[in-house]
Coordinates of C-alpha atoms and ligand atoms in Angstrom, one line a residue:
M1 CA -0.9 10.0 -17.8
N2 CA 0.0 10.2 -14.3
L3 CA 3.5 11.3 -13.2
L4 CA 3.8 14.1 -16.2
P5 CA 0.3 13.9 -18.1
R6 CA 1.5 13.9 -21.7
P7 CA -1.0 16.7 -23.2
V8 CA -3.6 15.5 -25.8
S9 CA -3.0 19.0 -27.5
Y10 CA -1.1 22.1 -26.8
V11 CA -3.1 25.7 -26.6
D12 CA -1.3 28.3 -28.9
G13 CA 1.3 26.1 -29.1
G14 CA 2.1 25.2 -26.1
K15 CA 3.4 28.4 -24.8
L16 CA 3.5 28.8 -21.0
C17 CA 0.4 30.9 -19.3
A18 CA -0.2 33.1 -16.6
Y19 CA -1.9 30.6 -13.6
Q20 CA -4.9 32.4 -12.0
G21 CA -6.3 29.9 -10.1
W22 CA -9.0 27.3 -11.9
E23 CA -12.6 26.7 -12.2
T24 CA -14.2 23.0 -12.0
V25 CA -17.3 22.2 -13.7
L26 CA -18.4 18.7 -12.7
V27 CA -19.7 16.4 -16.6
D28 CA -20.2 12.6 -17.1
G29 CA -17.3 10.2 -17.7
P30 CA -15.7 7.7 -16.6
P31 CA -14.6 7.7 -12.2
G32 CA -11.6 9.7 -11.2
G33 CA -11.6 11.4 -14.6
Y34 CA -10.8 15.2 -15.8
R35 CA -10.3 17.4 -18.8
L36 CA -7.9 20.2 -17.7
L37 CA -7.6 22.9 -20.1
S38 CA -5.0 25.5 -19.5
S39 CA -5.1 29.1 -21.5
D40 CA -4.9 32.4 -21.2
D41 CA -7.8 32.6 -20.0
G42 CA -7.3 30.4 -16.7
V43 CA -7.7 26.7 -15.7
L44 CA -10.9 25.0 -16.7
I45 CA -11.3 21.4 -14.9
E46 CA -13.8 19.1 -15.9
A47 CA -14.2 16.6 -13.6
H48 CA -16.5 13.6 -13.7
D49 CA -16.9 13.3 -9.8
A50 CA -14.9 14.6 -6.8
A51 CA -12.3 12.2 -7.5
G52 CA -11.8 13.5 -10.5
E53 CA -11.4 17.2 -9.4
M54 CA -8.7 15.7 -7.2
N55 CA -6.6 14.0 -9.8
A56 CA -7.0 16.6 -12.0
L57 CA -5.6 19.1 -9.1
Q58 CA -2.3 16.6 -8.3
T59 CA -2.2 16.6 -12.2
L60 CA -2.2 20.8 -12.2
R61 CA 0.3 20.6 -9.0
Q62 CA 2.9 18.4 -11.5
L63 CA 1.4 21.2 -14.2
L64 CA 3.3 24.1 -12.4
G65 CA 6.5 22.5 -11.8
P66 CA 8.9 20.9 -8.6
Q67 CA 7.7 24.5 -6.1
A68 CA 4.6 23.5 -6.2
F69 CA 5.4 19.9 -3.7
R70 CA 6.5 22.8 -0.9
V71 CA 4.0 24.2 1.2
A72 CA 6.6 27.8 1.3
G73 CA 8.9 29.9 -0.6
D74 CA 8.7 31.4 -4.6
R75 CA 5.1 30.2 -6.1
P76 CA 5.0 29.3 -9.3
A77 CA 3.5 30.9 -11.5
V78 CA 3.1 29.9 -14.5
I79 CA 2.3 26.7 -16.5
P80 CA 2.2 25.3 -19.9
A81 CA -1.1 26.1 -22.0
C82 CA -2.7 22.5 -22.9
E83 CA -5.4 20.2 -23.0
I84 CA -5.3 16.9 -21.2
V85 CA -7.8 14.3 -20.8
D86 CA -7.4 11.3 -18.8
H87 CA -8.9 8.8 -16.1
P88 CA -7.5 5.7 -14.2
R89 CA -7.2 3.0 -16.1
F90 CA -8.1 0.5 -12.7
E91 CA -10.4 1.6 -9.9
W92 CA -7.8 0.1 -7.1
R93 CA -4.3 1.5 -7.5
G94 CA -3.6 0.4 -3.4
V95 CA -0.3 0.1 -1.4
M96 CA -0.1 -2.0 1.7
L97 CA 2.0 -1.1 4.2
D98 CA 3.3 -3.4 7.7
V99 CA 2.9 -1.4 10.1
A100 CA 3.2 -5.3 12.3
R101 CA 6.7 -5.3 11.8
H102 CA 7.9 -2.1 13.0
F103 CA 5.6 0.7 13.7
L104 CA 5.3 3.3 11.4
P105 CA 3.9 6.3 13.8
K106 CA 0.9 8.2 12.6
R107 CA 2.7 11.4 11.7
E108 CA 4.3 8.9 8.8
V109 CA 0.8 7.6 8.0
L110 CA -0.5 10.9 7.2
R111 CA 2.9 11.6 5.5
W112 CA 2.1 8.6 3.3
V113 CA -2.0 9.6 2.1
E114 CA -0.1 12.5 1.1
L115 CA 2.4 11.0 -0.8
L116 CA -0.5 7.8 -2.1
S117 CA -2.4 11.1 -3.3
A118 CA 0.2 12.9 -5.2
H119 CA 0.4 9.5 -7.1
K120 CA -3.2 9.3 -7.7
L121 CA -3.3 6.2 -5.5
N122 CA -6.1 6.2 -3.9
V123 CA -6.3 3.1 -1.6
L124 CA -3.5 2.4 2.0
H125 CA -3.8 -1.4 3.0
L126 CA -2.8 -1.1 6.4
H127 CA -1.4 -4.4 7.3
L128 CA -2.7 -3.7 10.9
T129 CA -1.2 -6.9 13.4
D130 CA 1.0 -9.9 12.5
D131 CA 3.2 -12.0 14.5
Q132 CA 5.8 -9.2 15.3
G133 CA 3.2 -6.7 16.6
W134 CA -0.5 -5.5 17.2
R135 CA -1.5 -2.1 16.5
F136 CA -5.2 -1.9 16.4
E137 CA -6.1 -0.6 19.8
S138 CA -8.8 -2.9 21.0
K139 CA -11.1 -1.7 24.3
R140 CA -12.6 -5.0 24.6
Y141 CA -9.3 -6.8 24.5
P142 CA -6.7 -3.9 26.0
K143 CA -3.7 -6.3 26.6
L144 CA -3.5 -7.3 22.9
T145 CA -1.8 -3.5 22.6
E146 CA -0.7 -4.0 26.5
I147 CA 1.3 -6.8 25.8
G148 CA 1.4 -7.5 21.7
S149 CA 2.4 -4.2 20.3
W150 CA 5.9 -4.5 22.2
R151 CA 8.5 -6.7 20.4
E152 CA 11.6 -7.3 22.8
D153 CA 13.9 -7.4 20.2
S154 CA 14.6 -8.3 16.2
R155 CA 17.7 -8.6 13.9
F156 CA 19.7 -6.6 12.6
G157 CA 18.9 -8.3 9.2
D158 CA 18.0 -11.8 7.8
R159 CA 17.2 -14.3 10.2
R160 CA 19.3 -16.9 9.1
S161 CA 22.5 -14.7 9.9
A162 CA 22.1 -11.5 11.5
G163 CA 23.0 -10.9 15.0
M164 CA 19.7 -9.4 17.5
K165 CA 19.7 -5.5 18.0
G166 CA 19.1 -6.0 21.3
R167 CA 16.6 -3.3 21.8
P168 CA 12.8 -3.2 22.3
H169 CA 10.4 -1.8 19.5
G170 CA 7.1 -0.9 19.0
G171 CA 4.0 0.6 19.2
F172 CA 0.4 1.0 18.4
Y173 CA -2.5 3.3 17.1
T174 CA -5.9 4.3 19.2
Q175 CA -8.7 4.4 17.4
D176 CA -8.7 8.3 17.8
D177 CA -5.3 7.8 15.3
L178 CA -7.3 5.7 13.1
R179 CA -10.3 7.6 13.3
E180 CA -8.2 10.5 12.2
I181 CA -6.2 8.3 9.2
V182 CA -9.2 7.5 7.7
E183 CA -10.6 11.0 7.8
Y184 CA -7.3 13.0 6.6
A185 CA -7.3 10.1 4.0
R186 CA -10.9 10.5 2.9
Q187 CA -10.7 14.0 2.3
R188 CA -7.9 13.0 -0.5
H189 CA -10.6 10.5 -1.9
I190 CA -7.9 7.5 -1.0
A191 CA -10.0 4.5 0.6
V192 CA -7.7 3.2 4.0
V193 CA -8.4 -0.7 4.0
P194 CA -8.2 -2.2 7.6
E195 CA -6.2 -5.9 7.9
I196 CA -6.5 -8.4 10.9
D197 CA -4.6 -11.2 10.0
I198 CA -6.1 -14.3 10.7
P199 CA -5.6 -17.7 11.9
G200 CA -1.6 -17.5 11.2
H201 CA 0.5 -14.3 11.9
S202 CA -1.6 -13.6 15.1
Q203 CA 1.4 -14.5 17.6
A204 CA 1.1 -11.1 18.7
A205 CA -2.2 -11.8 20.2
I206 CA -1.4 -15.2 21.1
A207 CA 1.1 -13.5 23.7
A208 CA -1.9 -11.4 24.6
Y209 CA -4.3 -14.1 25.2
P210 CA -2.8 -17.4 24.7
E211 CA -6.3 -18.8 25.2
L212 CA -6.3 -18.2 21.4
G213 CA -3.9 -20.3 20.1
V214 CA -2.5 -24.0 20.1
H215 CA 0.8 -23.5 21.3
G216 CA 1.8 -20.5 23.2
G217 CA 4.6 -17.9 22.9
G218 CA 5.4 -14.0 23.1
V219 CA 5.9 -11.5 20.6
W220 CA 8.0 -13.4 17.9
T221 CA 11.3 -11.4 17.8
D222 CA 12.1 -13.3 14.6
W223 CA 9.7 -13.6 10.9
G224 CA 8.7 -15.8 8.7
I225 CA 5.9 -19.1 8.7
N226 CA 4.7 -19.5 11.8
E227 CA 3.7 -23.1 13.6
R228 CA 1.8 -21.2 16.2
V229 CA -1.3 -20.4 13.9
L230 CA -4.8 -19.4 16.1
N231 CA -6.9 -22.9 17.4
T232 CA -10.6 -23.6 16.0
A233 CA -12.1 -23.1 19.0
E234 CA -15.5 -21.6 19.2
S235 CA -14.4 -19.1 21.8
T236 CA -11.5 -18.1 19.7
A237 CA -13.9 -17.4 17.1
D238 CA -16.2 -15.2 19.4
F239 CA -13.4 -13.1 20.3
Y240 CA -12.0 -12.4 16.8
R241 CA -15.9 -11.2 15.6
N242 CA -15.5 -8.9 18.6
V243 CA -12.1 -7.7 17.1
F244 CA -13.9 -7.4 13.9
D245 CA -16.7 -5.6 15.1
E246 CA -14.8 -2.8 17.0
L247 CA -12.5 -2.7 13.5
M248 CA -15.5 -2.1 11.2
D249 CA -16.7 0.6 13.7
V250 CA -13.1 2.4 13.2
F251 CA -12.7 1.8 9.8
P252 CA -16.1 2.7 7.8
G253 CA -15.0 2.0 4.6
E254 CA -16.5 -1.2 2.3
V255 CA -13.7 -3.5 2.7
I256 CA -12.2 -5.1 5.6
G257 CA -8.9 -7.7 5.5
L258 CA -8.9 -10.6 7.2
G259 CA -5.9 -12.1 5.7
G260 CA -6.0 -15.9 5.6
D261 CA -2.0 -16.4 4.8
E262 CA 0.6 -18.9 5.5
A263 CA -1.2 -20.3 8.1
P264 CA 0.3 -23.9 8.4
G265 CA -2.0 -26.9 9.2
H266 CA -4.9 -24.4 9.9
E267 CA -8.6 -25.7 8.3
G268 CA -10.0 -22.5 7.1
E269 CA -12.6 -22.7 9.2
L270 CA -11.8 -19.1 11.2
V271 CA -10.8 -17.4 8.2
R272 CA -15.1 -18.7 6.8
A273 CA -16.4 -17.4 9.9
I274 CA -15.0 -13.9 9.6
A275 CA -15.8 -13.4 6.1
E276 CA -19.3 -14.6 6.7
H277 CA -19.5 -12.5 10.1
V278 CA -17.8 -9.1 8.3
L279 CA -20.2 -10.0 5.6
R280 CA -23.4 -10.2 7.8
A281 CA -22.2 -6.1 9.1
G282 CA -22.4 -5.4 5.1
R283 CA -18.9 -5.0 4.4
R284 CA -16.2 -7.0 1.7
P285 CA -13.6 -9.1 3.1
Y286 CA -10.5 -8.9 1.7
G287 CA -8.1 -11.3 2.1
W288 CA -4.5 -13.4 0.7
D289 CA -4.4 -16.5 -2.2
E290 CA -4.8 -18.5 0.5
V291 CA -8.2 -17.8 1.4
M292 CA -8.5 -19.6 -1.8
E293 CA -7.6 -23.1 -0.2
S294 CA -10.1 -22.9 2.9
G295 CA -12.4 -24.6 1.1
P296 CA -15.7 -22.6 -0.8
L297 CA -15.4 -18.9 0.3
P298 CA -18.5 -16.6 1.0
A299 CA -19.5 -14.8 -2.4
G300 CA -18.2 -11.0 -1.9
T301 CA -14.3 -11.9 -1.1
I302 CA -11.6 -9.8 -2.7
V303 CA -8.9 -11.9 -3.1
A304 CA -5.2 -10.0 -3.3
S305 CA -3.2 -12.4 -5.8
W306 CA 0.4 -12.4 -4.2
R307 CA 1.5 -16.0 -4.8
G308 CA 2.0 -15.4 -8.6
V309 CA -1.4 -14.3 -10.2
A310 CA -2.7 -18.5 -10.8
G311 CA -4.4 -18.0 -7.2
G312 CA -6.2 -14.2 -8.8
V313 CA -6.8 -16.1 -12.1
T314 CA -9.0 -18.7 -10.4
A315 CA -10.8 -16.2 -8.2
L316 CA -12.1 -14.6 -11.0
R317 CA -12.8 -17.4 -13.0
E318 CA -15.0 -18.5 -9.6
G319 CA -16.6 -15.0 -9.6
H320 CA -14.4 -12.9 -7.4
D321 CA -13.5 -9.9 -7.7
V322 CA -9.5 -9.4 -7.4
V323 CA -6.1 -7.8 -6.4
M324 CA -3.1 -8.4 -8.1
C325 CA -0.1 -7.6 -6.3
P326 CA 2.5 -10.8 -7.4
E327 CA 5.4 -10.5 -5.6
E328 CA 7.9 -10.8 -8.3
F329 CA 7.0 -7.4 -9.3
V330 CA 5.6 -5.4 -6.8
Y331 CA 6.7 -6.2 -3.6
L332 CA 8.7 -3.1 -3.1
D333 CA 11.0 -4.7 -0.3
Y334 CA 12.4 -6.8 -2.3
R335 CA 16.3 -5.5 -3.6
Q336 CA 16.2 -2.9 -6.2
S337 CA 19.6 -4.3 -8.2
E338 CA 22.1 -6.7 -8.1
S339 CA 24.4 -4.4 -6.6
P340 CA 25.6 -5.9 -3.0
D341 CA 25.3 -2.2 -1.8
E342 CA 21.9 -2.3 -2.1
P343 CA 20.9 -2.4 2.3
I344 CA 19.9 -5.9 3.3
P345 CA 19.6 -7.4 0.1
V346 CA 16.0 -9.6 0.0
G347 CA 14.3 -11.6 -2.2
T348 CA 14.3 -11.2 -6.1
V349 CA 15.4 -8.5 -7.9
T350 CA 12.8 -5.9 -8.3
T351 CA 14.3 -3.4 -10.7
L352 CA 12.0 0.4 -11.6
E353 CA 12.2 -0.4 -15.0
K354 CA 10.4 -4.5 -14.1
I355 CA 8.0 -3.1 -11.9
Y356 CA 7.2 -0.2 -15.2
G357 CA 7.1 -2.9 -17.2
W358 CA 4.3 -5.1 -15.5
E359 CA 0.8 -5.4 -17.0
P360 CA -2.0 -6.6 -14.1
V361 CA -3.8 -8.1 -16.8
P362 CA -2.6 -11.6 -16.7
A363 CA -2.4 -13.1 -20.2
G364 CA -5.3 -16.0 -20.9
L365 CA -8.2 -14.0 -18.9
T366 CA -11.1 -12.9 -21.9
G367 CA -12.8 -10.7 -20.0
E368 CA -16.0 -12.6 -19.8
E369 CA -14.6 -14.0 -16.0
P370 CA -17.3 -13.7 -13.8
G371 CA -15.0 -11.6 -11.4
R372 CA -13.6 -8.7 -11.7
L373 CA -10.1 -7.4 -12.0
L374 CA -10.1 -4.3 -9.3
G375 CA -6.9 -3.6 -9.8
A376 CA -3.1 -4.0 -8.1
Q377 CA -1.5 -2.9 -5.1
A378 CA 1.9 -2.9 -4.2
N379 CA 2.8 -4.4 -1.1
I380 CA 5.5 -3.1 1.5
W381 CA 6.9 -5.3 4.0
T382 CA 9.2 -4.2 6.8
E383 CA 10.8 -7.0 8.6
H384 CA 13.9 -5.6 7.3
L385 CA 12.6 -2.0 7.3
D386 CA 13.1 -0.4 10.5
S387 CA 12.1 3.1 10.1
A388 CA 10.5 6.1 7.9
R389 CA 13.8 6.7 5.9
R390 CA 14.2 3.2 5.6
V391 CA 10.7 2.7 4.1
D392 CA 10.8 5.8 1.4
Y393 CA 14.1 4.1 0.2
A394 CA 12.5 1.0 -0.3
A395 CA 9.8 2.7 -1.7
F396 CA 10.9 4.9 -3.7
P397 CA 10.9 5.7 -7.3
R398 CA 9.8 2.3 -7.7
L399 CA 6.2 3.4 -6.3
A400 CA 6.1 5.8 -9.0
A401 CA 6.6 3.5 -12.2
F402 CA 4.1 1.5 -10.0
A403 CA 1.2 4.6 -9.7
E404 CA 2.0 4.9 -13.3
V405 CA 1.2 1.5 -14.7
V406 CA -1.9 1.2 -12.9
W407 CA -2.9 4.7 -13.6
S408 CA -1.8 4.6 -17.3
P409 CA -3.5 2.4 -20.8
A410 CA -1.3 -0.9 -20.7
E411 CA 1.3 0.5 -23.6
K412 CA 4.5 1.9 -21.8
D413 CA 6.1 4.9 -22.4
P414 CA 10.3 4.7 -23.8
N415 CA 10.4 7.7 -21.8
F416 CA 9.3 6.4 -18.5
V417 CA 12.9 6.6 -16.5
Q418 CA 14.1 10.3 -18.2
R419 CA 10.4 11.5 -17.4
L420 CA 11.0 10.5 -13.9
E421 CA 13.9 11.6 -14.2
E422 CA 13.8 15.1 -15.5
H423 CA 9.9 16.0 -14.0
H424 CA 9.3 13.4 -11.0
L425 CA 12.5 12.7 -8.7
P426 CA 12.8 17.1 -8.5
R427 CA 9.4 16.7 -7.2
L428 CA 9.8 14.0 -4.4
D429 CA 13.1 16.2 -3.3
A430 CA 10.5 19.1 -2.7
L431 CA 8.7 16.7 -0.8
G432 CA 11.4 15.2 1.1
V433 CA 10.8 11.8 0.0
E434 CA 14.3 10.0 0.7
Y435 CA 14.6 7.8 -2.8
R436 CA 16.8 5.8 -4.1
P437 CA 18.7 7.6 -6.5
L438 CA 18.6 5.7 -10.0
T439 CA 22.3 4.7 -9.9
G440 CA 22.2 3.8 -6.7
P441 CA 22.3 4.1 -2.8
H442 CA 23.5 7.3 -1.4
P443 CA 26.7 6.2 0.7
W444 CA 24.7 6.8 4.1
Q445 CA 21.8 4.4 2.7
R446 CA 24.0 1.7 2.8
L447 CA 24.1 -1.0 5.4
P448 CA 27.7 -2.5 4.4
G449 CA 27.6 -6.3 7.0
I450 CA 24.4 -6.7 7.3
P451 CA 23.1 -10.0 5.9
G452 CA 20.4 -10.2 3.2
L453 CA 19.0 -13.3 2.1
P454 CA 19.0 -12.6 -1.8
R455 CA 17.1 -15.1 -4.1
Ligands
ACM501 C1 2.1 -12.0 1.9 O1 3.3 -12.4 1.5 N1 2.4 -13.3 3.1 C2 0.8 -12.2 2.1

């Protein structure tokens, strides 16, 4: 189990044992798996691989109590005597952070890597570009960040009714910053999947290099589905081949995101051209489920099913690997309750319980589909989350429920919320995470008078 592993057995009736460090040995077993045995003799970890050892150490930290989530103070010295046999259900246990609508400084991304690790999540998908900002330093095309990383203005809340803030914002990651994030994550067995979104959601790039677009326009102060997509000129494809070469140089991982969502009127040639370019470089393209509509997808493309699960099911049947992220269940910017106290309430109500109750494997699959269901990811879009504090509020504790869904067997634990409250929220407190209390927002987490658009 993820949040509080349920031991398969107790040693000496489960009495507390002094903690004397651990010893790890590698043994065969499923990837990421481990066995943790704690007794009066100390702690023995049998890990199936290096990721399994990391997962075991996170479990050990959980067993040591909330104090183990602090870097100073009284160190816990005892843990329950127990045996835990554990491995992840899915190989892709991801979170997408939209750092385009509102930039998150590097230190916050590093902190997010820590938070993923504490929850045994292993993929950080960084949505690096959108209409509202370009966050990836390109040495070849410097205007992408000189112009494209600054947004003149944005709204307090929903685009249909809220006023403008009258405040520019932005920022970008240098290639050195990103290499550091990748290395920090690698040390924690977390893959960083970068995404440069094409051919829609590209107005920041078009603001920097107008020749890329079908229309001009500045970095967008509003948001939504945008007609100002990339054009189909061969020079635009060349431009993006060069940008993706830089991206693949900075991000050495296998999977490279190319977006592909919400591009009205675009025929899909650019998606195919860049997917083929990524494949030629020995990597795997990763796109939102609209890429299924661009004609036959090159083999090896991974599909993120966000408009429900139907796109993912079709992709599996067509032989593509799939990551499930249906907006109805795992969009963490969506409102957490019906209450009018929810800050800038948008989307459908997505409670903690709803996420915990979600089953990532859609009904109707036979298991014989030629594609593989790699796992799932939660997506955090930040148009209405303008700071790391707002992102914390939206993400937690729902992300803990998601982490348990993608780690644990499909059977649900009726005591999940109680376990969360008793054991996990104190850990989040120790980590300094500004989560939403189970009873609703703290007064300072509300944003009264700022309109959202609840669905
Ligand atoms: C998306 O939510 N446009 C992928």
